[in-house]
Amino acid sequence: MAPLDHLVRLTDDCGIWQHARCIVPDRRHGYCLDDVSRALWLCARRARLDPVDPRPGRLAVIYASFVDHAWDAEAGGFRNFLSHDRQWIGGPDEDASARTLLTLAETALALLPDGIGDWARERLRDVLPSATDFRSPRPWAWALGALSVARELDLPVDAPGRTLADRLLDLWQRAPGLTFEAELAYDSPRLAQGALDGAWWREELAEAGLDALREMSRIQTADDGAFRPPGSDGYGRPGGPVRYAQQPLDAWAQVEATLAAHTLTGDADWTREAQRAHAWFLGRNEVGCPLVTPDGGCRDGIDPQGISVNQGAESTLAWLHTDAVMALAGLVPGPVDRHGIA
């Protein structure tokens, strides 16, 4: 497994710094729940992979405290941005709130130290009623993932699950293409993954999710067959993915979604697609260079100038999650070069 050294470097007693200049935490941008929530979810995964390692448990307490403090009970959502001087900036954020629902569900079932799971279950009961308040497709997809996991916790998930599954199915039926949206954008594979999760409540979503993911995989393919995420310079624009700026988060989303498709179907083609997206981190990408570092960091993306020198929280967590979910799936890739996976 990838080491946690850079994650620890980005973490203080409050949370995880959003950005870095090279490997140095950049305090000017403070913290965000998006990253802290991803970090807590990672601790839940790493605890499953290595229950003896004490670091996920120690880090999880820091991240859980941040999540707990981010909850705005009056507004019924989680605040996202905390400044360097530890003042909240703005109100609840629905993307961050939806991601945190999934983190809470995963944490509640994790092999973390006594008390963290109890805290996660208690907080999940508080925030679950907000699941159907989300107005956008990506939060619906994240929330469906959370509700799918929470079925194991004896919580009232069926009513919100049906509501959100109906919304995502309606979006699919009205979509202008095969990807739920007109063009690929930030985290697009999560929509397909949300459909696979929502199939528990609406069976039609299973085929919708698989069809969408097939199309996303086709679009996210460079001329040499390598995985090519859409590039934030082209989010939502006609013409498909652009060369820059490719981000680790999109490769992580593709790995998660394709492994979910394999779990549902048993089709080995989906594991090969997951390996293709995983290989993007290791050097089978547009510029032929790895983004990951020996201490578990990950560079922020592929820009016109080449590989970014910065290793922020989102990128590092995208890599560590990808590494963990591949290990949980029992997939150990061989050597990678520009021509494929050996």
CSV table of C-alpha atoms in Angstrom, one decimal:
chain,number,residue,atom,x,y,z
A,1,MET,CA,0.0,0.0,0.0
A,2,ALA,CA,1.0,3.6,-0.5
A,3,PRO,CA,2.6,5.2,2.5
A,4,LEU,CA,0.7,7.9,4.5
A,5,ASP,CA,3.7,10.2,5.0
A,6,HIS,CA,2.4,13.1,2.9
A,7,LEU,CA,-1.1,12.8,4.3
A,8,VAL,CA,0.4,13.2,7.8
A,9,ARG,CA,2.4,16.2,6.6
A,10,LEU,CA,-0.7,17.9,5.4
A,11,THR,CA,-2.6,17.2,8.6
A,12,ASP,CA,-2.5,19.3,11.8
A,13,ASP,CA,-4.6,19.1,15.0
A,14,CYS,CA,-7.6,20.8,13.2
A,15,GLY,CA,-7.8,19.0,9.9
A,16,ILE,CA,-6.0,18.8,6.5
A,17,TRP,CA,-4.7,21.8,4.6
A,18,GLN,CA,-6.4,22.1,1.2
A,19,HIS,CA,-3.4,23.1,-0.9
A,20,ALA,CA,0.4,22.8,-0.9
A,21,ARG,CA,3.3,24.5,-2.6
A,22,CYS,CA,5.3,21.5,-3.8
A,23,ILE,CA,5.1,19.4,-0.6
A,24,VAL,CA,4.8,22.4,1.8
A,25,PRO,CA,1.2,23.0,3.2
A,26,ASP,CA,-0.1,26.3,2.0
A,27,ARG,CA,-1.9,27.8,5.0
A,28,ARG,CA,-3.4,30.7,3.0
A,29,HIS,CA,-6.3,28.6,1.8
A,30,GLY,CA,-7.2,27.0,5.1
A,31,TYR,CA,-9.2,23.8,5.2
A,32,CYS,CA,-12.3,22.4,3.6
A,33,LEU,CA,-14.7,19.7,4.6
A,34,ASP,CA,-14.5,18.1,1.2
A,35,ASP,CA,-10.9,17.0,1.9
A,36,VAL,CA,-11.3,16.3,5.6
A,37,SER,CA,-14.3,14.0,4.7
A,38,ARG,CA,-12.3,12.2,2.1
A,39,ALA,CA,-9.5,11.8,4.6
A,40,LEU,CA,-11.8,10.3,7.2
A,41,TRP,CA,-13.2,7.9,4.6
A,42,LEU,CA,-9.6,6.9,3.7
A,43,CYS,CA,-9.0,6.1,7.4
A,44,ALA,CA,-12.0,3.8,7.3
A,45,ARG,CA,-10.6,2.0,4.3
A,46,ARG,CA,-7.1,1.7,5.5
A,47,ALA,CA,-8.3,0.3,8.8
A,48,ARG,CA,-10.0,-2.5,6.8
A,49,LEU,CA,-6.7,-3.2,5.0
A,50,ASP,CA,-4.5,-3.2,8.0
A,51,PRO,CA,-6.3,-3.3,11.3
A,52,VAL,CA,-3.0,-3.3,13.2
A,53,ASP,CA,-1.8,0.0,11.9
A,54,PRO,CA,-2.6,2.7,14.6
A,55,ARG,CA,-2.3,5.7,12.2
A,56,PRO,CA,-5.7,5.6,10.6
A,57,GLY,CA,-7.3,5.6,14.1
A,58,ARG,CA,-5.3,8.5,15.3
A,59,LEU,CA,-5.9,10.5,12.2
A,60,ALA,CA,-9.6,9.6,12.1
A,61,VAL,CA,-10.2,11.3,15.5
A,62,ILE,CA,-8.8,14.6,14.1
A,63,TYR,CA,-10.9,14.3,10.9
A,64,ALA,CA,-14.1,13.3,12.8
A,65,SER,CA,-13.8,16.3,15.1
A,66,PHE,CA,-13.7,18.6,12.0
A,67,VAL,CA,-16.7,16.9,10.5
A,68,ASP,CA,-18.6,17.2,13.8
A,69,HIS,CA,-17.8,20.9,14.0
A,70,ALA,CA,-18.8,21.5,10.4
A,71,TRP,CA,-22.4,20.4,11.0
A,72,ASP,CA,-24.8,23.3,11.1
A,73,ALA,CA,-27.9,21.9,12.8
A,74,GLU,CA,-30.0,25.0,12.2
A,75,ALA,CA,-29.4,25.0,8.5
A,76,GLY,CA,-29.5,21.2,8.2
A,77,GLY,CA,-26.2,20.9,6.3
A,78,PHE,CA,-22.4,20.9,6.6
A,79,ARG,CA,-20.3,24.0,6.2
A,80,ASN,CA,-17.3,23.5,3.9
A,81,PHE,CA,-14.6,26.2,4.2
A,82,LEU,CA,-12.7,27.0,7.3
A,83,SER,CA,-10.1,29.7,7.2
A,84,HIS,CA,-6.5,29.6,8.5
A,85,ASP,CA,-7.7,31.4,11.6
A,86,ARG,CA,-10.4,28.8,12.0
A,87,GLN,CA,-13.5,30.8,11.1
A,88,TRP,CA,-16.2,29.3,8.9
A,89,ILE,CA,-16.6,30.9,5.5
A,90,GLY,CA,-20.1,30.7,4.1
A,91,GLY,CA,-22.9,28.4,4.9
A,92,PRO,CA,-23.7,24.8,4.2
A,93,ASP,CA,-22.5,23.3,0.9
A,94,GLU,CA,-24.5,20.5,-0.6
A,95,ASP,CA,-21.7,18.7,-2.5
A,96,ALA,CA,-19.6,18.5,0.7
A,97,SER,CA,-22.7,17.5,2.7
A,98,ALA,CA,-23.5,14.7,0.4
A,99,ARG,CA,-19.9,13.4,0.3
A,100,THR,CA,-19.9,13.5,4.1
A,101,LEU,CA,-23.0,11.3,4.3
A,102,LEU,CA,-21.1,8.6,2.5
A,103,THR,CA,-18.1,9.1,4.8
A,104,LEU,CA,-20.2,8.8,7.9
A,105,ALA,CA,-21.8,5.6,6.6
A,106,GLU,CA,-18.4,4.0,5.8
A,107,THR,CA,-16.9,5.2,9.1
A,108,ALA,CA,-19.8,3.7,11.0
A,109,LEU,CA,-18.9,0.3,9.7
A,110,ALA,CA,-15.1,0.7,9.9
A,111,LEU,CA,-12.6,-1.2,12.1
A,112,LEU,CA,-11.6,2.0,13.8
A,113,PRO,CA,-11.0,2.5,17.5
A,114,ASP,CA,-14.0,2.1,19.8
A,115,GLY,CA,-16.2,5.2,19.9
A,116,ILE,CA,-15.5,6.5,16.3
A,117,GLY,CA,-18.1,4.2,14.8
A,118,ASP,CA,-20.6,5.1,17.5
A,119,TRP,CA,-20.0,8.8,16.8
A,120,ALA,CA,-20.5,8.2,13.1
A,121,ARG,CA,-23.8,6.3,13.5
A,122,GLU,CA,-25.1,9.1,15.8
A,123,ARG,CA,-24.1,11.8,13.4
A,124,LEU,CA,-25.5,9.9,10.5
A,125,ARG,CA,-28.9,9.7,12.2
A,126,ASP,CA,-28.9,13.5,12.6
A,127,VAL,CA,-28.0,14.2,9.0
A,128,LEU,CA,-29.9,11.5,7.1
A,129,PRO,CA,-33.1,13.5,6.9
A,130,SER,CA,-31.3,16.1,4.8
A,131,ALA,CA,-30.5,13.6,2.0
A,132,THR,CA,-33.6,14.4,-0.1
A,133,ASP,CA,-33.0,18.2,0.2
A,134,PHE,CA,-30.1,18.0,-2.3
A,135,ARG,CA,-30.9,19.7,-5.6
A,136,SER,CA,-28.1,18.6,-7.9
A,137,PRO,CA,-27.3,15.3,-9.5
A,138,ARG,CA,-23.8,14.7,-8.0
A,139,PRO,CA,-25.1,15.1,-4.4
A,140,TRP,CA,-28.0,12.7,-5.3
A,141,ALA,CA,-25.4,10.2,-6.5
A,142,TRP,CA,-23.2,10.6,-3.4
A,143,ALA,CA,-26.3,10.3,-1.1
A,144,LEU,CA,-27.4,7.1,-2.9
A,145,GLY,CA,-24.0,5.6,-2.1
A,146,ALA,CA,-24.4,6.6,1.5
A,147,LEU,CA,-27.9,5.1,1.7
A,148,SER,CA,-26.7,1.9,0.1
A,149,VAL,CA,-24.0,1.5,2.7
A,150,ALA,CA,-26.3,2.5,5.5
A,151,ARG,CA,-28.7,-0.3,4.7
A,152,GLU,CA,-26.4,-2.4,7.0
A,153,LEU,CA,-27.0,0.0,9.9
A,154,ASP,CA,-30.7,-0.5,10.4
A,155,LEU,CA,-31.5,3.1,9.5
A,156,PRO,CA,-34.6,4.4,7.6
A,157,VAL,CA,-33.0,4.5,4.1
A,158,ASP,CA,-35.7,3.2,1.8
A,159,ALA,CA,-37.9,6.3,1.5
A,160,PRO,CA,-35.0,8.7,0.7
A,161,GLY,CA,-33.4,6.0,-1.4
A,162,ARG,CA,-36.5,5.7,-3.6
A,163,THR,CA,-36.8,9.5,-3.9
A,164,LEU,CA,-33.2,10.0,-5.0
A,165,ALA,CA,-33.3,7.0,-7.3
A,166,ASP,CA,-36.4,8.4,-9.0
A,167,ARG,CA,-34.6,11.7,-9.5
A,168,LEU,CA,-31.5,10.1,-11.0
A,169,LEU,CA,-33.6,7.9,-13.3
A,170,ASP,CA,-35.6,10.9,-14.5
A,171,LEU,CA,-32.3,12.7,-15.2
A,172,TRP,CA,-31.1,9.7,-17.3
A,173,GLN,CA,-34.3,9.5,-19.2
A,174,ARG,CA,-34.1,13.2,-20.1
A,175,ALA,CA,-30.3,13.2,-20.8
A,176,PRO,CA,-29.2,14.4,-24.2
A,177,GLY,CA,-26.5,11.8,-24.4
A,178,LEU,CA,-25.4,8.6,-22.7
A,179,THR,CA,-23.6,10.2,-19.7
A,180,PHE,CA,-26.4,11.7,-17.7
A,181,GLU,CA,-25.2,15.2,-18.9
A,182,ALA,CA,-24.4,16.8,-22.2
A,183,GLU,CA,-20.6,16.7,-21.6
A,184,LEU,CA,-18.2,15.2,-19.1
A,185,ALA,CA,-17.3,17.4,-16.2
A,186,TYR,CA,-15.9,17.2,-12.6
A,187,ASP,CA,-16.4,13.7,-11.0
A,188,SER,CA,-18.7,12.5,-13.9
A,189,PRO,CA,-18.2,8.8,-13.2
A,190,ARG,CA,-19.9,9.3,-9.8
A,191,LEU,CA,-23.2,9.8,-11.6
A,192,ALA,CA,-22.9,6.3,-13.1
A,193,GLN,CA,-21.8,4.9,-9.7
A,194,GLY,CA,-24.7,6.6,-8.0
A,195,ALA,CA,-27.0,4.9,-10.5
A,196,LEU,CA,-25.5,1.5,-9.7
A,197,ASP,CA,-26.1,2.2,-6.0
A,198,GLY,CA,-29.6,3.4,-6.7
A,199,ALA,CA,-30.5,0.2,-8.5
A,200,TRP,CA,-31.4,-1.3,-5.1
A,201,TRP,CA,-34.5,0.9,-5.3
A,202,ARG,CA,-35.0,1.3,-9.1
A,203,GLU,CA,-33.7,-1.7,-11.1
A,204,GLU,CA,-33.7,0.3,-14.3
A,205,LEU,CA,-30.8,2.3,-12.9
A,206,ALA,CA,-28.4,-0.6,-13.2
A,207,GLU,CA,-28.4,-0.7,-17.0
A,208,ALA,CA,-28.4,3.1,-17.1
A,209,GLY,CA,-25.3,3.3,-14.9
A,210,LEU,CA,-23.5,0.6,-16.9
A,211,ASP,CA,-24.4,2.3,-20.2
A,212,ALA,CA,-23.2,5.7,-18.9
A,213,LEU,CA,-20.0,4.2,-17.7
A,214,ARG,CA,-19.3,2.5,-21.0
A,215,GLU,CA,-19.7,5.8,-22.8
A,216,MET,CA,-17.6,7.6,-20.2
A,217,SER,CA,-14.9,5.0,-20.7
A,218,ARG,CA,-15.0,5.4,-24.5
A,219,ILE,CA,-14.7,9.2,-24.2
A,220,GLN,CA,-11.9,9.1,-21.7
A,221,THR,CA,-9.5,7.3,-24.0
A,222,ALA,CA,-6.5,8.8,-25.7
A,223,ASP,CA,-5.4,7.9,-29.2
A,224,ASP,CA,-2.9,5.4,-27.7
A,225,GLY,CA,-5.5,3.7,-25.6
A,226,ALA,CA,-4.4,5.3,-22.3
A,227,PHE,CA,-7.0,6.6,-19.9
A,228,ARG,CA,-7.5,10.4,-20.3
A,229,PRO,CA,-9.7,12.2,-17.9
A,230,PRO,CA,-11.7,15.2,-19.3
A,231,GLY,CA,-9.4,18.0,-18.1
A,232,SER,CA,-10.9,20.8,-16.1
A,233,ASP,CA,-10.1,23.3,-18.9
A,234,GLY,CA,-12.9,21.5,-20.9
A,235,TYR,CA,-15.4,20.7,-18.2
A,236,GLY,CA,-18.9,21.0,-19.8
A,237,ARG,CA,-17.7,22.1,-23.1
A,238,PRO,CA,-18.6,20.4,-26.4
A,239,GLY,CA,-16.1,18.2,-28.1
A,240,GLY,CA,-15.2,15.8,-25.4
A,241,PRO,CA,-12.1,15.7,-23.1
A,242,VAL,CA,-9.3,18.2,-23.6
A,243,ARG,CA,-5.6,17.5,-22.9
A,244,TYR,CA,-5.3,19.9,-19.9
A,245,ALA,CA,-5.8,20.2,-16.9
A,246,GLN,CA,-6.2,16.6,-16.0
A,247,GLN,CA,-6.9,16.0,-12.4
A,248,PRO,CA,-6.4,12.9,-10.1
A,249,LEU,CA,-9.9,13.2,-8.7
A,250,ASP,CA,-11.4,12.2,-12.1
A,251,ALA,CA,-9.1,9.2,-12.4
A,252,TRP,CA,-10.1,8.1,-8.9
A,253,ALA,CA,-13.8,8.5,-9.7
A,254,GLN,CA,-13.3,6.2,-12.8
A,255,VAL,CA,-11.6,3.5,-10.7
A,256,GLU,CA,-14.3,3.6,-8.1
A,257,ALA,CA,-17.2,3.5,-10.6
A,258,THR,CA,-15.7,0.7,-12.7
A,259,LEU,CA,-15.0,-1.5,-9.7
A,260,ALA,CA,-18.6,-0.9,-8.6
A,261,ALA,CA,-19.6,-2.1,-12.1
A,262,HIS,CA,-17.5,-5.2,-11.7
A,263,THR,CA,-19.1,-5.9,-8.3
A,264,LEU,CA,-22.5,-5.7,-9.8
A,265,THR,CA,-21.8,-7.7,-13.0
A,266,GLY,CA,-18.8,-9.9,-12.4
A,267,ASP,CA,-17.5,-8.8,-15.8
A,268,ALA,CA,-13.7,-8.8,-15.9
A,269,ASP,CA,-13.7,-6.0,-18.5
A,270,TRP,CA,-14.6,-3.6,-15.7
A,271,THR,CA,-11.5,-4.6,-13.6
A,272,ARG,CA,-9.4,-4.0,-16.7
A,273,GLU,CA,-10.9,-0.5,-17.1
A,274,ALA,CA,-10.2,0.2,-13.4
A,275,GLN,CA,-6.5,-0.9,-14.0
A,276,ARG,CA,-6.4,1.4,-17.0
A,277,ALA,CA,-7.5,4.4,-14.9
A,278,HIS,CA,-5.2,3.4,-12.1
A,279,ALA,CA,-2.3,3.3,-14.5
A,280,TRP,CA,-2.8,7.0,-15.2
A,281,PHE,CA,-1.4,7.8,-11.8
A,282,LEU,CA,1.6,5.6,-12.5
A,283,GLY,CA,2.7,7.0,-15.8
A,284,ARG,CA,0.4,5.7,-18.5
A,285,ASN,CA,-0.9,9.2,-19.2
A,286,GLU,CA,-0.7,12.0,-21.7
A,287,VAL,CA,2.9,12.9,-20.8
A,288,GLY,CA,4.2,9.5,-19.8
A,289,CYS,CA,5.2,10.5,-16.3
A,290,PRO,CA,4.0,9.3,-12.9
A,291,LEU,CA,2.0,11.7,-10.7
A,292,VAL,CA,2.6,9.7,-7.4
A,293,THR,CA,5.6,10.1,-5.1
A,294,PRO,CA,7.4,7.6,-2.9
A,295,ASP,CA,5.9,9.1,0.3
A,296,GLY,CA,2.3,8.7,-0.8
A,297,GLY,CA,1.8,12.2,-2.3
A,298,CYS,CA,0.3,12.9,-5.6
A,299,ARG,CA,0.9,15.9,-7.9
A,300,ASP,CA,-2.1,18.1,-8.7
A,301,GLY,CA,-2.5,17.2,-12.3
A,302,ILE,CA,-1.2,17.5,-15.9
A,303,ASP,CA,-0.9,21.0,-17.2
A,304,PRO,CA,0.4,22.5,-20.4
A,305,GLN,CA,3.8,22.9,-18.6
A,306,GLY,CA,3.8,19.2,-17.7
A,307,ILE,CA,3.2,17.5,-14.3
A,308,SER,CA,2.3,20.0,-11.5
A,309,VAL,CA,4.9,20.3,-8.8
A,310,ASN,CA,2.2,20.8,-6.1
A,311,GLN,CA,0.8,18.0,-4.0
A,312,GLY,CA,-2.4,19.2,-2.4
A,313,ALA,CA,-4.9,17.3,-0.3
A,314,GLU,CA,-7.5,16.5,-3.0
A,315,SER,CA,-4.9,15.0,-5.3
A,316,THR,CA,-3.1,13.1,-2.6
A,317,LEU,CA,-6.4,11.7,-1.2
A,318,ALA,CA,-7.5,10.7,-4.8
A,319,TRP,CA,-4.3,8.6,-5.1
A,320,LEU,CA,-4.5,7.1,-1.6
A,321,HIS,CA,-8.2,6.1,-2.1
A,322,THR,CA,-7.4,4.6,-5.6
A,323,ASP,CA,-4.6,2.6,-4.1
A,324,ALA,CA,-6.8,1.4,-1.2
A,325,VAL,CA,-9.8,0.5,-3.3
A,326,MET,CA,-7.6,-1.5,-5.7
A,327,ALA,CA,-6.1,-3.3,-2.8
A,328,LEU,CA,-9.6,-4.0,-1.4
A,329,ALA,CA,-10.6,-5.4,-4.8
A,330,GLY,CA,-7.6,-7.7,-4.8
A,331,LEU,CA,-6.1,-6.1,-7.8
A,332,VAL,CA,-2.3,-5.8,-7.8
A,333,PRO,CA,-1.2,-4.2,-11.1
A,334,GLY,CA,2.1,-5.1,-12.7
A,335,PRO,CA,4.8,-2.8,-14.1
A,336,VAL,CA,3.3,0.1,-16.1
A,337,ASP,CA,4.8,1.8,-19.2
A,338,ARG,CA,3.4,3.8,-22.0
A,339,HIS,CA,2.2,0.6,-23.8
A,340,GLY,CA,0.1,-0.9,-21.1
A,341,ILE,CA,0.0,-2.9,-18.0
A,342,ALA,CA,2.3,-5.9,-17.9
